[in-house]
Amino acid sequence: MSSTNPISLYIHLPWCVRKCPYCDFNSHVSKKPIPESEYIECLIADLQNDLTRYAIARPLQTIFMGGGTPSLFSPASIAKILTAVDQHWGIPTGTEITLEANPGTVEQAKFTGFLAAGINRLSIGVQSFQDDKLKTLGRIHDGQAAHSAFQAARDAGFKNINLDLMFGLPKQSISEGLADLQTAIDLQPEHLSWYQLTLEPNTVFYKKPPILPDIDLIDELQIQGQELLKQKGYPQYEISAYAQHGRQCRHNLNYWQFGDYVGIGAGAHGKITLANGDVRRTRKLQQPESYLKARAENFVGATRCSPFLAEEKTIDEQNICFEYLLNALRLNQAIDLEHMQQRTRLSNDIILSLLQEAINREFIIVENNKIIKTKLGAQFLNNLLELFL
């Protein structure tokens, strides 16, 4: 039931200094100064509206500020939104509160301010430590800036840091990819997100594809990299997530385990289980200008129609199995059938009938009330998921 499902908060801050050619996120380059104060007021109104509209009374589990480049915002603005979240919802002691930051947009004083504002986990978008690769990726920082940003975060007092790192970059060799990974490991972050560069639709790289390494080279790099991470104390717990003991990202684990989350900000997505058991997907207005205008039009406070809402739909029985597995199968751990029943509201018989084809193809096995990916299922995860579409 909705009263027991964990719930998180995602806050989207959509502006960037430059749009990276591989990025398909809802991010925007502003030719004018970012309207920080106005946008924070919109976020607060958006949050109040959702809390009322969906009658949310469950305790908040985690907060994640993503983008865009959230570190472009001032510590004062970050403090203001977190204060409002605490006032209107409540932030329990020990809540994981993450902010995404890019090297080149922060310095120690700013990190110190973020820590004082209430941020206790940073996710730093390094992507590579090699200058030529960073230039190809359109990043605004170089390798030295990446090192400096990490050290500045440590000096400011952050004890929980994730580094984002890509592999399979244009003209990248296995030795270069492993050197990048080793450099990140040597910094000893608590968490590493190590993921393959993919060419997503609606990106510059998709329209003008760079020449990527051969797939066999990428596969070998991934195998060697995963072994290196394991040896260095970063076991894999999700497709592209590796962490020291006890340092898994609690916010992302909630996504992958089909928990609920409120999404506020331009283009933010949400998933909310209502008191009657219905599961709703929400999406807010994508363009920052439209999002800002929604509050200016003085519709704030309505409980029947959110001014910030672009789309809202109930997930039907046919799709909820796919959506659950799309998330849960990313994790290395087995899936508990009782957990799937509780989160999807599907009966055990329906779940087993939907899983039968995947079992027949030896993508999964079901034993002791657990759904377990086979090696074949892990290798062909996309094919596995297509069975549930």
mmCIF file of C-alpha atoms in Angstrom:
data_model
loop_
_atom_site.group_PDB
_atom_site.id
_atom_site.type_symbol
_atom_site.label_atom_id
_atom_site.label_comp_id
_atom_site.label_asym_id
_atom_site.label_seq_id
_atom_site.Cartn_x
_atom_site.Cartn_y
_atom_site.Cartn_z
ATOM 1 C CA MET A 1 0.000 0.000 0.000
ATOM 2 C CA SER A 2 1.042 3.598 -0.449
ATOM 3 C CA SER A 3 1.484 4.029 3.288
ATOM 4 C CA THR A 4 4.452 1.643 3.289
ATOM 5 C CA ASN A 5 6.131 2.403 -0.051
ATOM 6 C CA PRO A 6 9.297 4.469 0.455
ATOM 7 C CA ILE A 7 9.208 7.884 -1.201
ATOM 8 C CA SER A 8 11.927 10.242 -2.405
ATOM 9 C CA LEU A 9 12.165 13.739 -3.878
ATOM 10 C CA TYR A 10 13.824 14.627 -7.165
ATOM 11 C CA ILE A 11 14.534 18.313 -7.868
ATOM 12 C CA HIS A 12 15.474 19.297 -11.416
ATOM 13 C CA LEU A 13 17.673 22.351 -12.032
ATOM 14 C CA PRO A 14 17.824 22.541 -15.837
ATOM 15 C CA TRP A 15 20.527 25.038 -16.796
ATOM 16 C CA CYS A 16 24.050 24.318 -18.076
ATOM 17 C CA VAL A 17 27.003 26.406 -19.202
ATOM 18 C CA ARG A 18 27.138 24.337 -22.404
ATOM 19 C CA LYS A 19 25.063 21.495 -23.832
ATOM 20 C CA CYS A 20 27.249 18.405 -24.186
ATOM 21 C CA PRO A 21 26.937 16.614 -27.565
ATOM 22 C CA TYR A 22 26.016 13.275 -25.928
ATOM 23 C CA CYS A 23 23.444 14.664 -23.462
ATOM 24 C CA ASP A 24 19.751 13.844 -23.888
ATOM 25 C CA PHE A 25 18.657 15.193 -20.497
ATOM 26 C CA ASN A 26 16.351 18.173 -20.149
ATOM 27 C CA SER A 27 19.120 20.767 -19.945
ATOM 28 C CA HIS A 28 19.238 24.284 -21.366
ATOM 29 C CA VAL A 29 21.883 26.909 -22.015
ATOM 30 C CA SER A 30 20.635 30.310 -20.919
ATOM 31 C CA LYS A 31 21.838 33.440 -22.713
ATOM 32 C CA LYS A 32 20.652 35.465 -19.733
ATOM 33 C CA PRO A 33 21.502 35.139 -16.032
ATOM 34 C CA ILE A 34 19.717 32.158 -14.485
ATOM 35 C CA PRO A 35 16.525 33.338 -12.725
ATOM 36 C CA GLU A 36 17.525 31.590 -9.500
ATOM 37 C CA SER A 37 15.182 33.281 -7.062
ATOM 38 C CA GLU A 38 12.148 32.979 -9.312
ATOM 39 C CA TYR A 39 12.875 29.338 -10.100
ATOM 40 C CA ILE A 40 13.301 28.416 -6.425
ATOM 41 C CA GLU A 41 9.897 29.976 -5.679
ATOM 42 C CA CYS A 42 8.419 27.830 -8.463
ATOM 43 C CA LEU A 43 10.002 24.703 -6.998
ATOM 44 C CA ILE A 44 8.499 25.466 -3.608
ATOM 45 C CA ALA A 45 5.053 26.035 -5.122
ATOM 46 C CA ASP A 46 5.397 22.864 -7.211
ATOM 47 C CA LEU A 47 6.262 20.849 -4.101
ATOM 48 C CA GLN A 48 3.361 22.269 -2.086
ATOM 49 C CA ASN A 49 0.996 21.479 -4.928
ATOM 50 C CA ASP A 50 2.100 17.838 -5.219
ATOM 51 C CA LEU A 51 2.020 17.231 -1.480
ATOM 52 C CA THR A 52 -1.577 18.442 -1.408
ATOM 53 C CA ARG A 53 -2.706 16.936 -4.707
ATOM 54 C CA TYR A 54 -1.528 13.424 -3.832
ATOM 55 C CA ALA A 55 -2.112 13.689 -0.068
ATOM 56 C CA ILE A 56 1.487 12.672 0.645
ATOM 57 C CA ALA A 57 2.168 12.064 4.310
ATOM 58 C CA ARG A 58 4.856 9.385 4.126
ATOM 59 C CA PRO A 59 8.299 10.289 5.525
ATOM 60 C CA LEU A 60 10.832 11.457 2.983
ATOM 61 C CA GLN A 61 13.665 8.970 2.321
ATOM 62 C CA THR A 62 16.120 10.756 0.013
ATOM 63 C CA ILE A 63 16.541 13.965 -2.006
ATOM 64 C CA PHE A 64 18.404 14.260 -5.291
ATOM 65 C CA MET A 65 19.150 17.523 -7.126
ATOM 66 C CA GLY A 66 19.927 16.800 -10.760
ATOM 67 C CA GLY A 67 20.111 18.672 -14.009
ATOM 68 C CA GLY A 68 21.399 20.410 -15.935
ATOM 69 C CA THR A 69 24.114 21.598 -13.641
ATOM 70 C CA PRO A 70 22.729 22.166 -10.129
ATOM 71 C CA SER A 71 26.104 23.477 -8.933
ATOM 72 C CA LEU A 72 25.498 26.599 -11.026
ATOM 73 C CA PHE A 73 23.013 27.631 -8.312
ATOM 74 C CA SER A 74 24.250 29.462 -5.244
ATOM 75 C CA PRO A 75 24.451 27.756 -1.843
ATOM 76 C CA ALA A 76 21.858 30.278 -0.627
ATOM 77 C CA SER A 77 19.355 29.070 -3.235
ATOM 78 C CA ILE A 78 20.052 25.435 -2.395
ATOM 79 C CA ALA A 79 19.551 26.225 1.293
ATOM 80 C CA LYS A 80 16.254 27.971 0.539
ATOM 81 C CA ILE A 81 14.711 25.017 -1.284
ATOM 82 C CA LEU A 82 15.891 22.538 1.358
ATOM 83 C CA THR A 83 14.484 24.732 4.121
ATOM 84 C CA ALA A 84 11.155 24.791 2.304
ATOM 85 C CA VAL A 85 11.188 21.002 1.885
ATOM 86 C CA ASP A 86 11.776 20.656 5.614
ATOM 87 C CA GLN A 87 8.979 23.093 6.432
ATOM 88 C CA HIS A 88 6.364 21.593 4.125
ATOM 89 C CA TRP A 89 7.293 17.907 4.235
ATOM 90 C CA GLY A 90 10.025 17.347 6.794
ATOM 91 C CA ILE A 91 13.569 16.080 6.261
ATOM 92 C CA PRO A 92 14.309 13.262 8.726
ATOM 93 C CA THR A 93 17.748 13.030 10.309
ATOM 94 C CA GLY A 94 20.041 10.924 8.145
ATOM 95 C CA THR A 95 18.259 11.646 4.861
ATOM 96 C CA GLU A 96 20.609 11.215 1.907
ATOM 97 C CA ILE A 97 20.697 14.565 0.064
ATOM 98 C CA THR A 98 22.630 14.539 -3.224
ATOM 99 C CA LEU A 99 23.625 17.410 -5.492
ATOM 100 C CA GLU A 100 25.129 16.951 -8.951
ATOM 101 C CA ALA A 101 28.172 19.131 -9.602
ATOM 102 C CA ASN A 102 30.412 19.670 -12.599
ATOM 103 C CA PRO A 103 34.121 20.534 -12.363
ATOM 104 C CA GLY A 104 34.588 24.089 -13.553
ATOM 105 C CA THR A 105 31.413 25.364 -11.877
ATOM 106 C CA VAL A 106 32.547 24.985 -8.266
ATOM 107 C CA GLU A 107 35.329 25.886 -5.897
ATOM 108 C CA GLN A 108 35.929 25.055 -2.236
ATOM 109 C CA ALA A 109 33.951 28.031 -0.936
ATOM 110 C CA LYS A 110 30.912 26.923 -2.929
ATOM 111 C CA PHE A 111 31.269 23.317 -1.770
ATOM 112 C CA THR A 112 31.505 24.570 1.812
ATOM 113 C CA GLY A 113 28.283 26.486 1.245
ATOM 114 C CA PHE A 114 26.506 23.438 -0.188
ATOM 115 C CA LEU A 115 27.517 21.368 2.835
ATOM 116 C CA ALA A 116 26.232 24.071 5.190
ATOM 117 C CA ALA A 117 22.976 24.215 3.201
ATOM 118 C CA GLY A 118 22.325 20.533 3.962
ATOM 119 C CA ILE A 119 23.827 18.649 1.021
ATOM 120 C CA ASN A 120 25.606 15.539 2.335
ATOM 121 C CA ARG A 121 26.390 13.682 -0.901
ATOM 122 C CA LEU A 122 27.955 14.980 -4.120
ATOM 123 C CA SER A 123 27.879 13.459 -7.584
ATOM 124 C CA ILE A 124 30.660 14.998 -9.658
ATOM 125 C CA GLY A 125 30.403 14.673 -13.443
ATOM 126 C CA VAL A 126 34.029 13.997 -14.345
ATOM 127 C CA GLN A 127 33.376 11.701 -17.392
ATOM 128 C CA SER A 128 37.144 11.462 -18.069
ATOM 129 C CA PHE A 129 40.453 12.701 -16.668
ATOM 130 C CA GLN A 130 42.065 12.896 -20.128
ATOM 131 C CA ASP A 131 42.050 16.314 -21.769
ATOM 132 C CA ASP A 132 41.595 15.119 -25.342
ATOM 133 C CA LYS A 133 38.614 12.952 -24.377
ATOM 134 C CA LEU A 134 37.035 15.790 -22.384
ATOM 135 C CA LYS A 135 37.370 18.091 -25.388
ATOM 136 C CA THR A 136 35.670 15.518 -27.629
ATOM 137 C CA LEU A 137 32.847 15.188 -25.085
ATOM 138 C CA GLY A 138 32.320 18.957 -25.065
ATOM 139 C CA ARG A 139 33.088 19.331 -21.368
ATOM 140 C CA ILE A 140 34.037 22.737 -19.978
ATOM 141 C CA HIS A 141 36.732 21.353 -17.643
ATOM 142 C CA ASP A 142 40.070 19.615 -18.105
ATOM 143 C CA GLY A 143 41.646 16.758 -16.185
ATOM 144 C CA GLN A 144 43.308 19.011 -13.636
ATOM 145 C CA ALA A 145 39.991 20.730 -12.901
ATOM 146 C CA ALA A 146 38.446 17.307 -12.231
ATOM 147 C CA HIS A 147 41.173 16.515 -9.688
ATOM 148 C CA SER A 148 40.829 19.964 -8.134
ATOM 149 C CA ALA A 149 37.051 19.713 -7.816
ATOM 150 C CA PHE A 150 37.284 16.383 -6.006
ATOM 151 C CA GLN A 151 39.929 17.685 -3.618
ATOM 152 C CA ALA A 152 37.945 20.862 -2.990
ATOM 153 C CA ALA A 153 34.909 18.760 -2.090
ATOM 154 C CA ARG A 154 36.971 16.697 0.342
ATOM 155 C CA ASP A 155 38.541 19.816 1.860
ATOM 156 C CA ALA A 156 35.072 21.304 2.296
ATOM 157 C CA GLY A 157 34.102 18.273 4.390
ATOM 158 C CA PHE A 158 32.185 15.973 2.052
ATOM 159 C CA LYS A 159 32.503 12.338 3.092
ATOM 160 C CA ASN A 160 30.180 10.809 0.485
ATOM 161 C CA ILE A 161 31.143 11.500 -3.133
ATOM 162 C CA ASN A 162 30.259 9.803 -6.402
ATOM 163 C CA LEU A 163 32.295 10.239 -9.571
ATOM 164 C CA ASP A 164 30.625 9.835 -12.967
ATOM 165 C CA LEU A 165 32.970 8.289 -15.512
ATOM 166 C CA MET A 166 32.380 7.138 -19.117
ATOM 167 C CA PHE A 167 34.050 4.450 -21.196
ATOM 168 C CA GLY A 168 33.848 3.487 -24.850
ATOM 169 C CA LEU A 169 34.803 7.039 -25.827
ATOM 170 C CA PRO A 170 35.853 8.006 -29.355
ATOM 171 C CA LYS A 171 39.352 6.641 -30.132
ATOM 172 C CA GLN A 172 39.665 5.259 -26.601
ATOM 173 C CA SER A 173 41.914 2.222 -26.180
ATOM 174 C CA ILE A 174 41.595 -0.374 -23.442
ATOM 175 C CA SER A 175 44.671 0.992 -21.710
ATOM 176 C CA GLU A 176 43.280 4.543 -21.801
ATOM 177 C CA GLY A 177 39.932 3.417 -20.412
ATOM 178 C CA LEU A 178 41.572 1.476 -17.585
ATOM 179 C CA ALA A 179 43.913 4.391 -16.824
ATOM 180 C CA ASP A 180 40.893 6.696 -16.493
ATOM 181 C CA LEU A 181 39.238 4.219 -14.153
ATOM 182 C CA GLN A 182 42.401 3.752 -12.083
ATOM 183 C CA THR A 183 42.737 7.522 -11.702
ATOM 184 C CA ALA A 184 39.208 7.667 -10.303
ATOM 185 C CA ILE A 185 39.844 4.729 -7.962
ATOM 186 C CA ASP A 186 43.036 6.355 -6.666
ATOM 187 C CA LEU A 187 40.959 9.316 -5.459
ATOM 188 C CA GLN A 188 38.963 6.878 -3.291
ATOM 189 C CA PRO A 189 35.436 8.186 -3.830
ATOM 190 C CA GLU A 190 32.732 6.294 -1.958
ATOM 191 C CA HIS A 191 30.829 5.562 -5.179
ATOM 192 C CA LEU A 192 31.628 5.258 -8.886
ATOM 193 C CA SER A 193 29.175 5.433 -11.781
ATOM 194 C CA TRP A 194 31.063 3.866 -14.710
ATOM 195 C CA TYR A 195 28.971 3.647 -17.830
ATOM 196 C CA GLN A 196 29.338 3.235 -21.568
ATOM 197 C CA LEU A 197 28.898 6.214 -23.882
ATOM 198 C CA THR A 198 25.755 5.655 -25.952
ATOM 199 C CA LEU A 199 24.449 7.732 -28.842
ATOM 200 C CA GLU A 200 20.995 8.874 -27.767
ATOM 201 C CA PRO A 201 18.359 10.367 -30.107
ATOM 202 C CA ASN A 202 18.013 14.166 -30.082
ATOM 203 C CA THR A 203 21.718 14.703 -29.396
ATOM 204 C CA VAL A 204 24.509 16.144 -31.522
ATOM 205 C CA PHE A 205 26.386 12.833 -31.387
ATOM 206 C CA TYR A 206 23.306 11.022 -32.720
ATOM 207 C CA LYS A 207 23.027 13.372 -35.696
ATOM 208 C CA LYS A 208 26.783 13.423 -36.327
ATOM 209 C CA PRO A 209 28.083 10.187 -34.782
ATOM 210 C CA PRO A 210 31.724 10.065 -33.701
ATOM 211 C CA ILE A 211 33.710 6.930 -34.518
ATOM 212 C CA LEU A 212 33.448 4.737 -31.432
ATOM 213 C CA PRO A 213 35.695 1.803 -30.522
ATOM 214 C CA ASP A 214 34.869 -1.655 -31.829
ATOM 215 C CA ILE A 215 32.234 -3.440 -29.731
ATOM 216 C CA ASP A 216 34.667 -6.267 -28.906
ATOM 217 C CA LEU A 217 37.144 -3.713 -27.541
ATOM 218 C CA ILE A 218 34.409 -2.092 -25.459
ATOM 219 C CA ASP A 219 33.319 -5.476 -24.079
ATOM 220 C CA GLU A 220 36.901 -6.353 -23.123
ATOM 221 C CA LEU A 221 37.380 -2.945 -21.489
ATOM 222 C CA GLN A 222 34.216 -3.462 -19.484
ATOM 223 C CA ILE A 223 35.273 -6.934 -18.331
ATOM 224 C CA GLN A 224 38.724 -5.744 -17.257
ATOM 225 C CA GLY A 225 37.307 -2.601 -15.660
ATOM 226 C CA GLN A 226 34.746 -4.507 -13.613
ATOM 227 C CA GLU A 227 37.448 -6.860 -12.360
ATOM 228 C CA LEU A 228 39.636 -3.881 -11.416
ATOM 229 C CA LEU A 229 36.760 -2.247 -9.529
ATOM 230 C CA LYS A 230 36.027 -5.472 -7.658
ATOM 231 C CA GLN A 231 39.678 -5.895 -6.678
ATOM 232 C CA LYS A 232 39.863 -2.307 -5.433
ATOM 233 C CA GLY A 233 36.813 -2.577 -3.165
ATOM 234 C CA TYR A 234 34.062 -1.329 -5.505
ATOM 235 C CA PRO A 235 31.758 -4.298 -6.125
ATOM 236 C CA GLN A 236 29.105 -3.807 -8.786
ATOM 237 C CA TYR A 237 25.535 -3.585 -7.495
ATOM 238 C CA GLU A 238 23.792 -2.223 -10.609
ATOM 239 C CA ILE A 239 24.539 -2.137 -14.346
ATOM 240 C CA SER A 240 26.755 0.943 -14.076
ATOM 241 C CA ALA A 241 27.036 1.520 -10.307
ATOM 242 C CA TYR A 242 29.908 0.454 -8.038
ATOM 243 C CA ALA A 243 30.346 1.345 -4.397
ATOM 244 C CA GLN A 244 32.404 0.800 -1.306
ATOM 245 C CA HIS A 245 30.697 -1.257 1.396
ATOM 246 C CA GLY A 246 27.510 0.442 2.599
ATOM 247 C CA ARG A 247 27.847 3.346 0.147
ATOM 248 C CA GLN A 248 25.287 2.404 -2.486
ATOM 249 C CA CYS A 249 23.197 5.356 -3.643
ATOM 250 C CA ARG A 250 19.992 5.111 -1.607
ATOM 251 C CA HIS A 251 18.109 7.470 -3.910
ATOM 252 C CA ASN A 252 18.807 5.434 -7.041
ATOM 253 C CA LEU A 253 18.125 2.187 -5.202
ATOM 254 C CA ASN A 254 14.641 3.528 -4.535
ATOM 255 C CA TYR A 255 14.147 4.089 -8.288
ATOM 256 C CA TRP A 256 15.432 0.650 -9.189
ATOM 257 C CA GLN A 257 13.311 -1.038 -6.538
ATOM 258 C CA PHE A 258 10.189 0.692 -7.913
ATOM 259 C CA GLY A 259 9.743 2.999 -4.950
ATOM 260 C CA ASP A 260 7.844 6.273 -5.236
ATOM 261 C CA TYR A 261 9.293 9.714 -5.888
ATOM 262 C CA VAL A 262 7.945 13.210 -6.269
ATOM 263 C CA GLY A 263 9.526 15.087 -9.177
ATOM 264 C CA ILE A 264 9.590 18.886 -9.130
ATOM 265 C CA GLY A 265 11.188 21.296 -11.562
ATOM 266 C CA ALA A 266 11.113 21.762 -15.330
ATOM 267 C CA GLY A 267 10.744 18.383 -17.031
ATOM 268 C CA ALA A 268 10.939 16.401 -13.770
ATOM 269 C CA HIS A 269 9.320 12.963 -13.715
ATOM 270 C CA GLY A 270 7.584 11.412 -10.725
ATOM 271 C CA LYS A 271 5.988 8.119 -9.681
ATOM 272 C CA ILE A 272 3.437 8.131 -6.900
ATOM 273 C CA THR A 273 1.309 5.326 -5.429
ATOM 274 C CA LEU A 274 -2.072 6.676 -4.344
ATOM 275 C CA ALA A 275 -4.090 5.601 -1.320
ATOM 276 C CA ASN A 276 -6.327 3.419 -3.547
ATOM 277 C CA GLY A 277 -3.272 1.573 -4.885
ATOM 278 C CA ASP A 278 -3.177 3.241 -8.309
ATOM 279 C CA VAL A 279 0.338 4.073 -9.517
ATOM 280 C CA ARG A 280 0.677 7.440 -11.268
ATOM 281 C CA ARG A 281 3.432 8.712 -13.537
ATOM 282 C CA THR A 282 3.845 12.485 -13.656
ATOM 283 C CA ARG A 283 5.881 14.825 -15.832
ATOM 284 C CA LYS A 284 6.263 18.567 -15.346
ATOM 285 C CA LEU A 285 6.429 21.240 -18.039
ATOM 286 C CA GLN A 286 9.727 20.745 -19.863
ATOM 287 C CA GLN A 287 10.753 24.251 -20.937
ATOM 288 C CA PRO A 288 12.011 26.441 -18.077
ATOM 289 C CA GLU A 289 10.182 29.448 -19.530
ATOM 290 C CA SER A 290 6.845 27.588 -19.497
ATOM 291 C CA TYR A 291 7.502 26.277 -16.007
ATOM 292 C CA LEU A 292 8.245 29.777 -14.698
ATOM 293 C CA LYS A 293 5.189 31.195 -16.461
ATOM 294 C CA ALA A 294 2.910 28.618 -14.824
ATOM 295 C CA ARG A 295 3.463 30.128 -11.392
ATOM 296 C CA ALA A 296 3.240 33.667 -12.711
ATOM 297 C CA GLU A 297 -0.254 32.889 -13.985
ATOM 298 C CA ASN A 298 -1.326 32.468 -10.360
ATOM 299 C CA PHE A 299 -2.719 28.945 -10.475
ATOM 300 C CA VAL A 300 -0.613 27.821 -7.518
ATOM 301 C CA GLY A 301 -2.468 26.004 -4.761
ATOM 302 C CA ALA A 302 -5.010 24.213 -6.933
ATOM 303 C CA THR A 303 -5.513 20.611 -5.856
ATOM 304 C CA ARG A 304 -7.473 19.428 -8.904
ATOM 305 C CA CYS A 305 -5.097 20.694 -11.566
ATOM 306 C CA SER A 306 -1.408 21.442 -11.153
ATOM 307 C CA PRO A 307 -0.185 24.422 -13.194
ATOM 308 C CA PHE A 308 3.223 22.755 -13.542
ATOM 309 C CA LEU A 309 1.910 19.391 -14.741
ATOM 310 C CA ALA A 310 2.495 18.456 -18.383
ATOM 311 C CA GLU A 311 1.340 14.837 -18.148
ATOM 312 C CA GLU A 312 -0.188 12.462 -15.637
ATOM 313 C CA LYS A 313 -1.170 8.859 -16.270
ATOM 314 C CA THR A 314 -2.003 5.718 -14.344
ATOM 315 C CA ILE A 315 0.188 2.697 -15.085
ATOM 316 C CA ASP A 316 -2.080 -0.150 -16.171
ATOM 317 C CA GLU A 317 -1.631 -3.815 -15.324
ATOM 318 C CA GLN A 318 -0.153 -4.594 -18.737
ATOM 319 C CA ASN A 319 2.685 -2.091 -18.326
ATOM 320 C CA ILE A 320 3.398 -2.218 -14.622
ATOM 321 C CA CYS A 321 5.211 -5.558 -14.832
ATOM 322 C CA PHE A 322 7.510 -4.160 -17.541
ATOM 323 C CA GLU A 323 8.155 -0.950 -15.593
ATOM 324 C CA TYR A 324 8.983 -2.839 -12.417
ATOM 325 C CA LEU A 325 11.363 -5.226 -14.180
ATOM 326 C CA LEU A 326 12.919 -2.440 -16.269
ATOM 327 C CA ASN A 327 14.185 -1.037 -12.981
ATOM 328 C CA ALA A 328 14.651 -4.080 -10.756
ATOM 329 C CA LEU A 329 16.585 -6.135 -13.326
ATOM 330 C CA ARG A 330 19.280 -3.459 -13.394
ATOM 331 C CA LEU A 331 20.340 -4.611 -9.945
ATOM 332 C CA ASN A 332 22.645 -7.557 -9.363
ATOM 333 C CA GLN A 333 20.562 -8.846 -6.473
ATOM 334 C CA ALA A 334 17.686 -11.282 -6.926
ATOM 335 C CA ILE A 335 14.132 -9.932 -7.038
ATOM 336 C CA ASP A 336 11.839 -10.971 -4.205
ATOM 337 C CA LEU A 337 8.450 -12.067 -5.583
ATOM 338 C CA GLU A 338 6.656 -10.716 -2.523
ATOM 339 C CA HIS A 339 8.320 -7.325 -3.091
ATOM 340 C CA MET A 340 7.167 -7.333 -6.723
ATOM 341 C CA GLN A 341 3.615 -8.189 -5.668
ATOM 342 C CA GLN A 342 3.581 -5.376 -3.134
ATOM 343 C CA ARG A 343 4.941 -2.735 -5.532
ATOM 344 C CA THR A 344 2.913 -3.737 -8.617
ATOM 345 C CA ARG A 345 -0.321 -5.004 -6.988
ATOM 346 C CA LEU A 346 -0.163 -8.033 -9.326
ATOM 347 C CA SER A 347 -1.009 -11.491 -8.015
ATOM 348 C CA ASN A 348 1.611 -14.215 -7.837
ATOM 349 C CA ASP A 349 -0.164 -16.191 -10.577
ATOM 350 C CA ILE A 350 -0.197 -13.214 -12.957
ATOM 351 C CA ILE A 351 3.474 -12.477 -12.300
ATOM 352 C CA LEU A 352 4.516 -16.077 -12.923
ATOM 353 C CA SER A 353 2.492 -16.225 -16.137
ATOM 354 C CA LEU A 354 4.161 -13.049 -17.387
ATOM 355 C CA LEU A 355 7.591 -14.463 -16.511
ATOM 356 C CA GLN A 356 7.076 -17.798 -18.242
ATOM 357 C CA GLU A 357 8.534 -16.888 -21.637
ATOM 358 C CA ALA A 358 11.664 -15.432 -19.985
ATOM 359 C CA ILE A 359 12.000 -18.661 -17.995
ATOM 360 C CA ASN A 360 11.573 -20.743 -21.161
ATOM 361 C CA ARG A 361 14.366 -18.780 -22.867
ATOM 362 C CA GLU A 362 16.610 -19.286 -19.824
ATOM 363 C CA PHE A 363 16.943 -15.547 -19.228
ATOM 364 C CA ILE A 364 15.743 -15.960 -15.634
ATOM 365 C CA ILE A 365 15.040 -18.677 -13.115
ATOM 366 C CA VAL A 366 12.532 -18.570 -10.265
ATOM 367 C CA GLU A 367 13.385 -20.428 -7.082
ATOM 368 C CA ASN A 368 12.662 -19.926 -3.378
ATOM 369 C CA ASN A 369 10.309 -17.054 -4.308
ATOM 370 C CA LYS A 370 13.182 -15.185 -5.977
ATOM 371 C CA ILE A 371 13.585 -14.045 -9.587
ATOM 372 C CA ILE A 372 17.226 -14.481 -10.599
ATOM 373 C CA LYS A 373 18.859 -13.318 -13.824
ATOM 374 C CA THR A 374 20.946 -15.956 -15.528
ATOM 375 C CA LYS A 375 24.250 -15.051 -17.190
ATOM 376 C CA LEU A 376 22.369 -15.151 -20.479
ATOM 377 C CA GLY A 377 19.728 -12.768 -19.117
ATOM 378 C CA ALA A 378 22.367 -10.345 -17.860
ATOM 379 C CA GLN A 379 24.168 -10.455 -21.203
ATOM 380 C CA PHE A 380 20.980 -9.875 -23.219
ATOM 381 C CA LEU A 381 19.072 -7.679 -20.791
ATOM 382 C CA ASN A 382 17.386 -5.636 -23.537
ATOM 383 C CA ASN A 383 16.098 -8.825 -25.163
ATOM 384 C CA LEU A 384 14.833 -9.977 -21.783
ATOM 385 C CA LEU A 385 12.957 -6.756 -21.176
ATOM 386 C CA GLU A 386 11.406 -6.781 -24.644
ATOM 387 C CA LEU A 387 9.491 -9.897 -23.618
ATOM 388 C CA PHE A 388 7.362 -7.754 -21.307
ATOM 389 C CA LEU A 389 6.466 -4.980 -23.745
#
